[in-house]
PDB file of C-alpha atoms and ligand atoms in Angstrom:
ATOM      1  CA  UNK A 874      96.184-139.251  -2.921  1.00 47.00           C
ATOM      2  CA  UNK A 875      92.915-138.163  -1.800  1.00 50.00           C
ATOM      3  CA  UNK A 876      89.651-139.253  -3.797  1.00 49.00           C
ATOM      4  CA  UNK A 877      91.984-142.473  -5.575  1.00 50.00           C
ATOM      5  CA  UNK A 878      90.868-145.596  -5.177  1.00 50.00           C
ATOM      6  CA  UNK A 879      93.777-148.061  -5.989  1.00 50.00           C
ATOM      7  CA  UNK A 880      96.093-145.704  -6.484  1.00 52.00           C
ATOM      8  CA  UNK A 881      93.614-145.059 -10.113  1.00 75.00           C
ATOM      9  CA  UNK A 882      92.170-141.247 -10.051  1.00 87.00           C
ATOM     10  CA  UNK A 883      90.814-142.013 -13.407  1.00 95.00           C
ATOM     11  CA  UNK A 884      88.828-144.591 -12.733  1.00 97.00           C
ATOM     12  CA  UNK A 885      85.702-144.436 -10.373  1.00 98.00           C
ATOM     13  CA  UNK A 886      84.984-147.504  -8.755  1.00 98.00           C
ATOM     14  CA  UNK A 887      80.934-148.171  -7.797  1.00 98.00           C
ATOM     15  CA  UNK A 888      79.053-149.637  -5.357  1.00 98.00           C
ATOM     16  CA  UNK A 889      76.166-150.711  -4.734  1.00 98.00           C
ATOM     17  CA  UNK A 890      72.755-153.290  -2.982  1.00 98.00           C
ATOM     18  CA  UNK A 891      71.223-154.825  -6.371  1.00 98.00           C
ATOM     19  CA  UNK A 892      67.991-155.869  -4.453  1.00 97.00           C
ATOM     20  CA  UNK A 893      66.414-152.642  -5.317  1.00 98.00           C
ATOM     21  CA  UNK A 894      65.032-152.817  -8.536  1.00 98.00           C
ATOM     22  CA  UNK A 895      64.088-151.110 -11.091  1.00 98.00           C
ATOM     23  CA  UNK A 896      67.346-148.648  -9.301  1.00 98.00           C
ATOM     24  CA  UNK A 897      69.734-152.306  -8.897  1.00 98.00           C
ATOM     25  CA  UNK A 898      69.034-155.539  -9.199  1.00 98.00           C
ATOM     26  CA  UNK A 899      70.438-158.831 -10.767  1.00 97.00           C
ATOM     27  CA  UNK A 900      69.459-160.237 -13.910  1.00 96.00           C
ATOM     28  CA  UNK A 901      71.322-163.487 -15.806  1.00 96.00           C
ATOM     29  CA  UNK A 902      74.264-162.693 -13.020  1.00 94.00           C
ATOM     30  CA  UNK A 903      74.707-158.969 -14.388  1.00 96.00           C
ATOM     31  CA  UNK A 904      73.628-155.535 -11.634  1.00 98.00           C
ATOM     32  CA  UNK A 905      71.165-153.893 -14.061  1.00 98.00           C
ATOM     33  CA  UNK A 906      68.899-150.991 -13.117  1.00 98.00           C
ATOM     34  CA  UNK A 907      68.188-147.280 -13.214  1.00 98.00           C
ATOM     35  CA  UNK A 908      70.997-146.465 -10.878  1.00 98.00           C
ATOM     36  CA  UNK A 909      73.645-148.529 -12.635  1.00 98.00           C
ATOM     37  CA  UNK A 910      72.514-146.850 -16.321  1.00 98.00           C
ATOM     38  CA  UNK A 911      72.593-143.427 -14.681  1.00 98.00           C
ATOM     39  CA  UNK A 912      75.401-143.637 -12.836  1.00 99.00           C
ATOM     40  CA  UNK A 913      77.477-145.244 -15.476  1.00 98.00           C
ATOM     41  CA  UNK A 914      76.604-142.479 -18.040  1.00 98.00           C
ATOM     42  CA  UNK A 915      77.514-139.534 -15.119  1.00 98.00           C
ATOM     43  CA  UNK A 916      81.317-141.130 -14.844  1.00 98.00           C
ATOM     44  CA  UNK A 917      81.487-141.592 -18.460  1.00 98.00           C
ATOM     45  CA  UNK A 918      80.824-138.327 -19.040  1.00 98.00           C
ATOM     46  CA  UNK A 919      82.579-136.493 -16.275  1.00 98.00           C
ATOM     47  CA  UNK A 920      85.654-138.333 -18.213  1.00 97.00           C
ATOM     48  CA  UNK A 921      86.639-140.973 -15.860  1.00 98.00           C
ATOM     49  CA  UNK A 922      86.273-144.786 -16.327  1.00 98.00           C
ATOM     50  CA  UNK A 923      83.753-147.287 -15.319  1.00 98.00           C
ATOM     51  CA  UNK A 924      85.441-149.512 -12.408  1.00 97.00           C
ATOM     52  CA  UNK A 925      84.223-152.778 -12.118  1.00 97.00           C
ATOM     53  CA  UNK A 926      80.694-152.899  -9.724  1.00 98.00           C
ATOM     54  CA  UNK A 927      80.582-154.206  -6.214  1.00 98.00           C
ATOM     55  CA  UNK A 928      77.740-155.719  -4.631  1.00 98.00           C
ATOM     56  CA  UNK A 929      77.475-154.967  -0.851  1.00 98.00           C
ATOM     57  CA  UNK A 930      74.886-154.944   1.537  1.00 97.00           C
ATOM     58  CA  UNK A 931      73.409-151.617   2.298  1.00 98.00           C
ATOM     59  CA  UNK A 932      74.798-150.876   5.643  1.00 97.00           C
ATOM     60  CA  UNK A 933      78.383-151.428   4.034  1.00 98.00           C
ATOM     61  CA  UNK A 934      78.230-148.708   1.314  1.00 98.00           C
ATOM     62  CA  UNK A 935      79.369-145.969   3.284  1.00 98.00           C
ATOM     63  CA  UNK A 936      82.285-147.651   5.499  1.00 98.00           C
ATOM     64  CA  UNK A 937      83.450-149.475   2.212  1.00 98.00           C
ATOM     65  CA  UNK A 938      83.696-145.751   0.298  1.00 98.00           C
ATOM     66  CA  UNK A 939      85.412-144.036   3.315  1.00 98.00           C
ATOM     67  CA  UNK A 940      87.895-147.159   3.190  1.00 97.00           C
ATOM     68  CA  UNK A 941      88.611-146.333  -0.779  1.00 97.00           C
ATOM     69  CA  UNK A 942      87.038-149.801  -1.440  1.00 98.00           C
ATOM     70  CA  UNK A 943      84.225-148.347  -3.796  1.00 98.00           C
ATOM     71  CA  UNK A 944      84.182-144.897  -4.564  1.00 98.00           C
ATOM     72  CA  UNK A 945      80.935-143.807  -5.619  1.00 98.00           C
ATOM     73  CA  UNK A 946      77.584-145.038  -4.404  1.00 99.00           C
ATOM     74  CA  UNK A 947      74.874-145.649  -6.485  1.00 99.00           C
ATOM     75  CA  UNK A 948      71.964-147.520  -4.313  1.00 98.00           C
ATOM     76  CA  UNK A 949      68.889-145.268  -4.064  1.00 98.00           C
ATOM     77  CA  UNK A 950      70.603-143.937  -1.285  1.00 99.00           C
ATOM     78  CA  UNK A 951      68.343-141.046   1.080  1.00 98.00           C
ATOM     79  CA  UNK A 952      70.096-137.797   1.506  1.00 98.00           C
ATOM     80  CA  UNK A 953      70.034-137.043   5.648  1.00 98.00           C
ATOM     81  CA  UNK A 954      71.662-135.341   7.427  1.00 98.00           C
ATOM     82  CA  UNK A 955      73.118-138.299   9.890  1.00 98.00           C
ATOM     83  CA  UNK A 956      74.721-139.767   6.335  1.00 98.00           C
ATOM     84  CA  UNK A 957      75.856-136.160   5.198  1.00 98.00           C
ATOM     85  CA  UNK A 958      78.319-135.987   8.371  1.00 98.00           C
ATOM     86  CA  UNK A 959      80.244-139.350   6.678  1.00 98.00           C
ATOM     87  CA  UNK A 960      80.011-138.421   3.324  1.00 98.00           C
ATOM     88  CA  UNK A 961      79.197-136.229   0.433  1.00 98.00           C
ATOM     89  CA  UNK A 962      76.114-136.807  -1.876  1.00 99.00           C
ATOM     90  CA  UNK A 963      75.681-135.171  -5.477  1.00 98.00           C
ATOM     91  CA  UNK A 964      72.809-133.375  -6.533  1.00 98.00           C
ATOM     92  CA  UNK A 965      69.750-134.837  -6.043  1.00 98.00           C
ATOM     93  CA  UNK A 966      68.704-137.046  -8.607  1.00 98.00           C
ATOM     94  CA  UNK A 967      65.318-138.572  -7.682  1.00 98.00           C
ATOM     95  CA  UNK A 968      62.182-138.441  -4.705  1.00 98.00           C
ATOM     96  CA  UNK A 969      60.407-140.911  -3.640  1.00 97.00           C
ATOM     97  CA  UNK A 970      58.362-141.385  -0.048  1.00 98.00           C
ATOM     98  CA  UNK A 971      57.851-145.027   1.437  1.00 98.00           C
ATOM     99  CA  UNK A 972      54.927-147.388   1.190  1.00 98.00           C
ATOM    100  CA  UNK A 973      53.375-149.765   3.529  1.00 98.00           C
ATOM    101  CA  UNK A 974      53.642-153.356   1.266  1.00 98.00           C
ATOM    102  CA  UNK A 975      51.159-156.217   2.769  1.00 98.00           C
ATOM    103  CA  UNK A 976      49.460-159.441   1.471  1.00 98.00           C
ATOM    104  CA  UNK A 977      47.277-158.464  -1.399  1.00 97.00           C
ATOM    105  CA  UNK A 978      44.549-161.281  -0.469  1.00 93.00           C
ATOM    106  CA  UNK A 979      45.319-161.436   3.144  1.00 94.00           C
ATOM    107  CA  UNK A 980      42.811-160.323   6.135  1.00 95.00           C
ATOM    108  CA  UNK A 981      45.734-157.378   7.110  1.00 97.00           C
ATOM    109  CA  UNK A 982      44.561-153.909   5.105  1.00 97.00           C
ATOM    110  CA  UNK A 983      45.741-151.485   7.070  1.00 98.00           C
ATOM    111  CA  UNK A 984      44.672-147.899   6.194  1.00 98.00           C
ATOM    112  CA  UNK A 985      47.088-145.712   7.967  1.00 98.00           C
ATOM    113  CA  UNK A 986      49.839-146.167  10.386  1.00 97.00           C
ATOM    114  CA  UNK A 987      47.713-146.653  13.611  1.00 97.00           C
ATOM    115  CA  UNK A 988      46.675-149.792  11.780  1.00 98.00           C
ATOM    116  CA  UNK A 989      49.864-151.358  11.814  1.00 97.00           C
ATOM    117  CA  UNK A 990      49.073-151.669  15.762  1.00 95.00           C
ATOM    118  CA  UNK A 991      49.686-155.031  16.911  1.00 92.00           C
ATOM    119  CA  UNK A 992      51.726-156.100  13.388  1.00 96.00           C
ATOM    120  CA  UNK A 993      55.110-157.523  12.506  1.00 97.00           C
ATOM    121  CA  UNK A 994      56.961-155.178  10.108  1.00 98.00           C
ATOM    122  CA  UNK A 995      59.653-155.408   8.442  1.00 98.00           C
ATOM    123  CA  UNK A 996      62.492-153.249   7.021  1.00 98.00           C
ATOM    124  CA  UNK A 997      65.764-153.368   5.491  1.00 98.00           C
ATOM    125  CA  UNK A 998      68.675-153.170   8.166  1.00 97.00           C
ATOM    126  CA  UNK A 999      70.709-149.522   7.629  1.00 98.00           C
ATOM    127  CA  UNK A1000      67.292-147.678   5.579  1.00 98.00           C
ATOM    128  CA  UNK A1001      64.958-144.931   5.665  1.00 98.00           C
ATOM    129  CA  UNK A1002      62.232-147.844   5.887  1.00 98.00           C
ATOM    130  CA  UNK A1003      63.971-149.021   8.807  1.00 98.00           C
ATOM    131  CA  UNK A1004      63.980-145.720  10.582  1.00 98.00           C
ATOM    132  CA  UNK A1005      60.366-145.584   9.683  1.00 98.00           C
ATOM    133  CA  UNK A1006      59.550-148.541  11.443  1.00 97.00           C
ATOM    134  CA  UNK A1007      62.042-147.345  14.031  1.00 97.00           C
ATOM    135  CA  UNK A1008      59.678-144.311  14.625  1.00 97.00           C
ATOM    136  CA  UNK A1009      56.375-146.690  14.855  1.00 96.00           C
ATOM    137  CA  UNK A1010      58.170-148.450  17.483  1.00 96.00           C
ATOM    138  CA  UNK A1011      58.840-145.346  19.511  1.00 96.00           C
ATOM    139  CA  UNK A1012      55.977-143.891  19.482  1.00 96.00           C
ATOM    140  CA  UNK A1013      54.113-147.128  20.727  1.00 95.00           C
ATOM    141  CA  UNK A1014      52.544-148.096  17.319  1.00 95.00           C
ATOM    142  CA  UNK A1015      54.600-151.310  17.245  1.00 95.00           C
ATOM    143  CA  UNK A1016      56.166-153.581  19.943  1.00 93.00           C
ATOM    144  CA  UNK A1017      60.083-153.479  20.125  1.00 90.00           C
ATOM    145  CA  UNK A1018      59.538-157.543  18.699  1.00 93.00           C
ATOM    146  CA  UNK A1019      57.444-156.413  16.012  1.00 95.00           C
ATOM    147  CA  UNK A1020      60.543-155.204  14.148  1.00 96.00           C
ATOM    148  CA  UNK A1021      61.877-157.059  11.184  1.00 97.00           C
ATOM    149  CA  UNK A1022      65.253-155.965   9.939  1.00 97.00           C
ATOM    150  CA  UNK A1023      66.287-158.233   6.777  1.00 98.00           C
ATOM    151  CA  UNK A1024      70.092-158.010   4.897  1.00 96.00           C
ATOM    152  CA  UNK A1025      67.491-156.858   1.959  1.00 97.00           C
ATOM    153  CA  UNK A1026      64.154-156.059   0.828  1.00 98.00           C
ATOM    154  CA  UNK A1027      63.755-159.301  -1.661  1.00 97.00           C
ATOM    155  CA  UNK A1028      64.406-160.972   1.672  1.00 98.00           C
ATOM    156  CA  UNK A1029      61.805-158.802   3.318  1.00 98.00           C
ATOM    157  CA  UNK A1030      59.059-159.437   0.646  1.00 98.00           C
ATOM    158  CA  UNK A1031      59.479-163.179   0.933  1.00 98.00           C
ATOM    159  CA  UNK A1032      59.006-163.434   4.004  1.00 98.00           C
ATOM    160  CA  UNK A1033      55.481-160.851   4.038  1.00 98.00           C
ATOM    161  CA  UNK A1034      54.465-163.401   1.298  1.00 98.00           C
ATOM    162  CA  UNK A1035      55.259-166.356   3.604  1.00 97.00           C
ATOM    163  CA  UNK A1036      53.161-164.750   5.831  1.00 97.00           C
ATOM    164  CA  UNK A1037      56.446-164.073   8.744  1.00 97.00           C
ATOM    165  CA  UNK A1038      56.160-160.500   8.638  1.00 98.00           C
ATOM    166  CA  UNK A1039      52.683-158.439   8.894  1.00 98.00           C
ATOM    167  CA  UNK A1040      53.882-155.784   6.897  1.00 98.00           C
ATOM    168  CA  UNK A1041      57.052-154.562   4.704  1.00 98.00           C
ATOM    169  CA  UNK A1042      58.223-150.471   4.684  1.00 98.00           C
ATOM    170  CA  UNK A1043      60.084-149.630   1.306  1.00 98.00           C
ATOM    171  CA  UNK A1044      60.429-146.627  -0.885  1.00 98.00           C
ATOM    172  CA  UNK A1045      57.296-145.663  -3.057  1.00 98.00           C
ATOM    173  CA  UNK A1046      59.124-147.018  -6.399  1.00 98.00           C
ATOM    174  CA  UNK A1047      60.334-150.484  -5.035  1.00 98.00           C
ATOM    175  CA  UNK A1048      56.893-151.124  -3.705  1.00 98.00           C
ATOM    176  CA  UNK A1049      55.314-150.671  -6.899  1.00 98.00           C
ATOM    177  CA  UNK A1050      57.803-152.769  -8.813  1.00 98.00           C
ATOM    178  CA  UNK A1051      57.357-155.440  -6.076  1.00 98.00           C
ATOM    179  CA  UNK A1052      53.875-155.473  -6.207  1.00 98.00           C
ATOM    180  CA  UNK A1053      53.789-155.405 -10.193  1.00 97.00           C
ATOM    181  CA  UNK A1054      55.057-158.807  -9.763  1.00 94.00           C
ATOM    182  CA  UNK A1055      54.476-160.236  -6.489  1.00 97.00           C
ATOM    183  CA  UNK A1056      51.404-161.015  -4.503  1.00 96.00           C
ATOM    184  CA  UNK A1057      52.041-157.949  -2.631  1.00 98.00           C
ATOM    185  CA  UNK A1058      50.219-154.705  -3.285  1.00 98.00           C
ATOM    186  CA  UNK A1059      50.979-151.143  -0.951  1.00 98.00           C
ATOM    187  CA  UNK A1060      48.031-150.831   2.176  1.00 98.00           C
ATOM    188  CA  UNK A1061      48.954-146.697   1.962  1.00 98.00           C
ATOM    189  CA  UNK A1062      52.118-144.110   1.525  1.00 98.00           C
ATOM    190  CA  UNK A1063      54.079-142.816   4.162  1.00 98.00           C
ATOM    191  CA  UNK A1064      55.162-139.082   2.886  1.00 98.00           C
ATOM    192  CA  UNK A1065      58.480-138.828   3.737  1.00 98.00           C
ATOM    193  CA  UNK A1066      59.313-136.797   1.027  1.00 98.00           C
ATOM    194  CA  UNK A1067      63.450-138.210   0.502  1.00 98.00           C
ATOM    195  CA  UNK A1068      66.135-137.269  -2.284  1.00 98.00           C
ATOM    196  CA  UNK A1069      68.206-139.958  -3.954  1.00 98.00           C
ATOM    197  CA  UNK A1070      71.702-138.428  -4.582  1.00 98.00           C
ATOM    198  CA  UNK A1071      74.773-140.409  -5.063  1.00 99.00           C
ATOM    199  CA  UNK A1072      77.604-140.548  -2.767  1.00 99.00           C
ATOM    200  CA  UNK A1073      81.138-140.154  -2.373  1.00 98.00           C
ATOM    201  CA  UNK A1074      83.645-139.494  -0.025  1.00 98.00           C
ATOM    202  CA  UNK A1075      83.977-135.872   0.913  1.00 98.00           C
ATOM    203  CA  UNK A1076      87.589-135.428   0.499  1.00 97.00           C
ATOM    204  CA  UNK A1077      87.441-136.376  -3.465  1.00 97.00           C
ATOM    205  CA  UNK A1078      86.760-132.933  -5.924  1.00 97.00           C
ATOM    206  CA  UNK A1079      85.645-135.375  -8.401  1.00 98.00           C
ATOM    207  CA  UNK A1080      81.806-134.818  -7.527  1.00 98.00           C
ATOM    208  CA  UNK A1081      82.092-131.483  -9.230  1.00 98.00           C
ATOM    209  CA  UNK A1082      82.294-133.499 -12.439  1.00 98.00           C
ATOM    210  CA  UNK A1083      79.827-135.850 -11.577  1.00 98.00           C
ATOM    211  CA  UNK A1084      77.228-133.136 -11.046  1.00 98.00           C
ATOM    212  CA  UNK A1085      78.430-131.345 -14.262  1.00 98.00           C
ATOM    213  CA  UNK A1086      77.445-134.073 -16.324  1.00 98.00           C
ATOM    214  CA  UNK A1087      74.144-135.565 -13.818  1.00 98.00           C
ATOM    215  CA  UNK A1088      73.448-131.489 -14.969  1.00 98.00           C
ATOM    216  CA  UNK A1089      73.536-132.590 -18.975  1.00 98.00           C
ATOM    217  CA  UNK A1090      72.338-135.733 -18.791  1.00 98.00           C
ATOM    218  CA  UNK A1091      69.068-133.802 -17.373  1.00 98.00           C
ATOM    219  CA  UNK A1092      69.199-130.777 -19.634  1.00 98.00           C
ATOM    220  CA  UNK A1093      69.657-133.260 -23.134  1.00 98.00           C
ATOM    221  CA  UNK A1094      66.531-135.471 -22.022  1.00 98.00           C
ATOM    222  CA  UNK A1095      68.771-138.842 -21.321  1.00 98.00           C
ATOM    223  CA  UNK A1096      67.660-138.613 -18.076  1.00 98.00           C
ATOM    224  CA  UNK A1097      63.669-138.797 -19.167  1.00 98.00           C
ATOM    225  CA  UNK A1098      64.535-141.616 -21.429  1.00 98.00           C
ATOM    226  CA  UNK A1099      66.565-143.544 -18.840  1.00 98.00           C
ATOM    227  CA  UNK A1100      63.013-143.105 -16.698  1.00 98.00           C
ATOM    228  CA  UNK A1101      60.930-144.115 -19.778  1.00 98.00           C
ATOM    229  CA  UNK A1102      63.230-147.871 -19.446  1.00 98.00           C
ATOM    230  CA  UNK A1103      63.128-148.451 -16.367  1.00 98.00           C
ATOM    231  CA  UNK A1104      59.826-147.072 -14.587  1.00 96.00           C
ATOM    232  CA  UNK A1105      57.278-147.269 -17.571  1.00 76.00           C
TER     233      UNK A1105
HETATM  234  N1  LIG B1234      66.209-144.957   0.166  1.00 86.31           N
HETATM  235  C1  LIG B1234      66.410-145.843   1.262  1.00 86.31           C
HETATM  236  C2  LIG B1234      67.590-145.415   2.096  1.00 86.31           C
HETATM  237  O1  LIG B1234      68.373-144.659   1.700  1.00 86.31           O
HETATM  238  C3  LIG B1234      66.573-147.286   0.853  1.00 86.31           C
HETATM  239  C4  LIG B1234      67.690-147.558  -0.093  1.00 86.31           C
HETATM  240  C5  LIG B1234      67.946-149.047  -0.277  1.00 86.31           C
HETATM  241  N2  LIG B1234      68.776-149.259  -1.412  1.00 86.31           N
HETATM  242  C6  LIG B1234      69.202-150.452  -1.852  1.00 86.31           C
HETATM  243  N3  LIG B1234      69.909-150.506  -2.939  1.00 86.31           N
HETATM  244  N4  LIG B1234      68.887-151.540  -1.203  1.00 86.31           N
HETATM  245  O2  LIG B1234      67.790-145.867   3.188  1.00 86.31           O
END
């Protein structure tokens, strides 16, 4: 049956990279975050069940929904158009561009990208940040060895504050949370200007649902107070 995963079409089973917070990210061995709160409340009230979360690294989200595994993806994920020709997103539910993370005491300040000549930066493997760096690299701002690509961005951090990695590229609300409480702090803001939806596979009618009730949970001010917890 098309859109079932397990053979269950009441139960929607999500997915997602909890090194991402505030969106998803572990605390006392539990995936807490914006994303999980939000999309929890969307299946609720579309009237399906809560399956049981999966963890998976980032570049695994979308072959593990199109393999039934998960079947909703809930991971800060960028709506483009490359992802749109494997799967289907929902409305969009947030913005955010990407900021340029470095050492908050170290000599490195850049001010703009043609700073970043000559640096080490660093991404997480299968992101927008990636294909950010991905661009600096082709149009001769940073060697082809200058790329970092880590399994995730706590990875990534760690290793700026180790001093391995010049620079980090992650969206605007993950670099503020990072530096908030690391000795990180964002050089400047790349303006990519990207949509968060959630995604599932294109075959399953259920996203109707899901952007019935994303629709309410806006309209009855849940959403605002879900961004009150987690953000302020
Ligand atoms: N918004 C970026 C993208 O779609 C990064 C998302 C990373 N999410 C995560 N849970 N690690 O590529």
């Amino acid at each position: 049956i098309a859109g079932c995963s397990g053979g269950n079409d009441d139960t929607i089973v999500p997915g997602t990279n909890a090194a991402f917070a505030p969106f998803e990210y572990e605390e006392d061995g539990e995936i807490v975050g914006f994303d999980i709160d939000l999309a929890e409340e969307a299946i609720d009230r579309a009237g399906y069940e809560v399956g049981d979360w999966s963890d998976l690294k980032f570049s695994s989200l979308i072959p593990s929904l199109n393999n039934n595994d998960i079947d909703l993806i809930a991971a800060g994920m960028t709506i483009n158009p490359d992802r749109k020709e494997q799967i289907a997103f929902t409305d969009p539910y947030w913005e955010s561009n990407q900021s340029v993370l470095v050492q908050s005491d170290g000599d490195f300040q850049p001010e703009g990208e043609s700073d970043l000549d000559g640096a080490r930066v660093g991404a997480q493997k299968g992101t927008t940040g990636e294909s950010e760096t991905e661009r600096l690299r082709n149009e001769g701002v940073i060697a082809e060895d200058a790329l970092k690509r880590y399994n995730n961005y706590v990875l990534a951090v760690e290793d700026l504050e180790a001093g391995n990695v010049d620079a980090v590229v992650v969206d605007q609300p993950v670099a503020n949370n990072f530096a908030a409480g690391r000795d990180v702090s964002v050089a400047f803001v790349i303006e990519t200007g990207e949509q968060f939806g959630m995604g599932m596979r294109q075959d399953d009618d259920r996203i109707g649902d899901i952007n019935d009730a994303l629709a309410e949970i806006r309209d009855d001010g849940t959403y605002d107070d879900l961004v009150a917890e987690w953000f302020e």
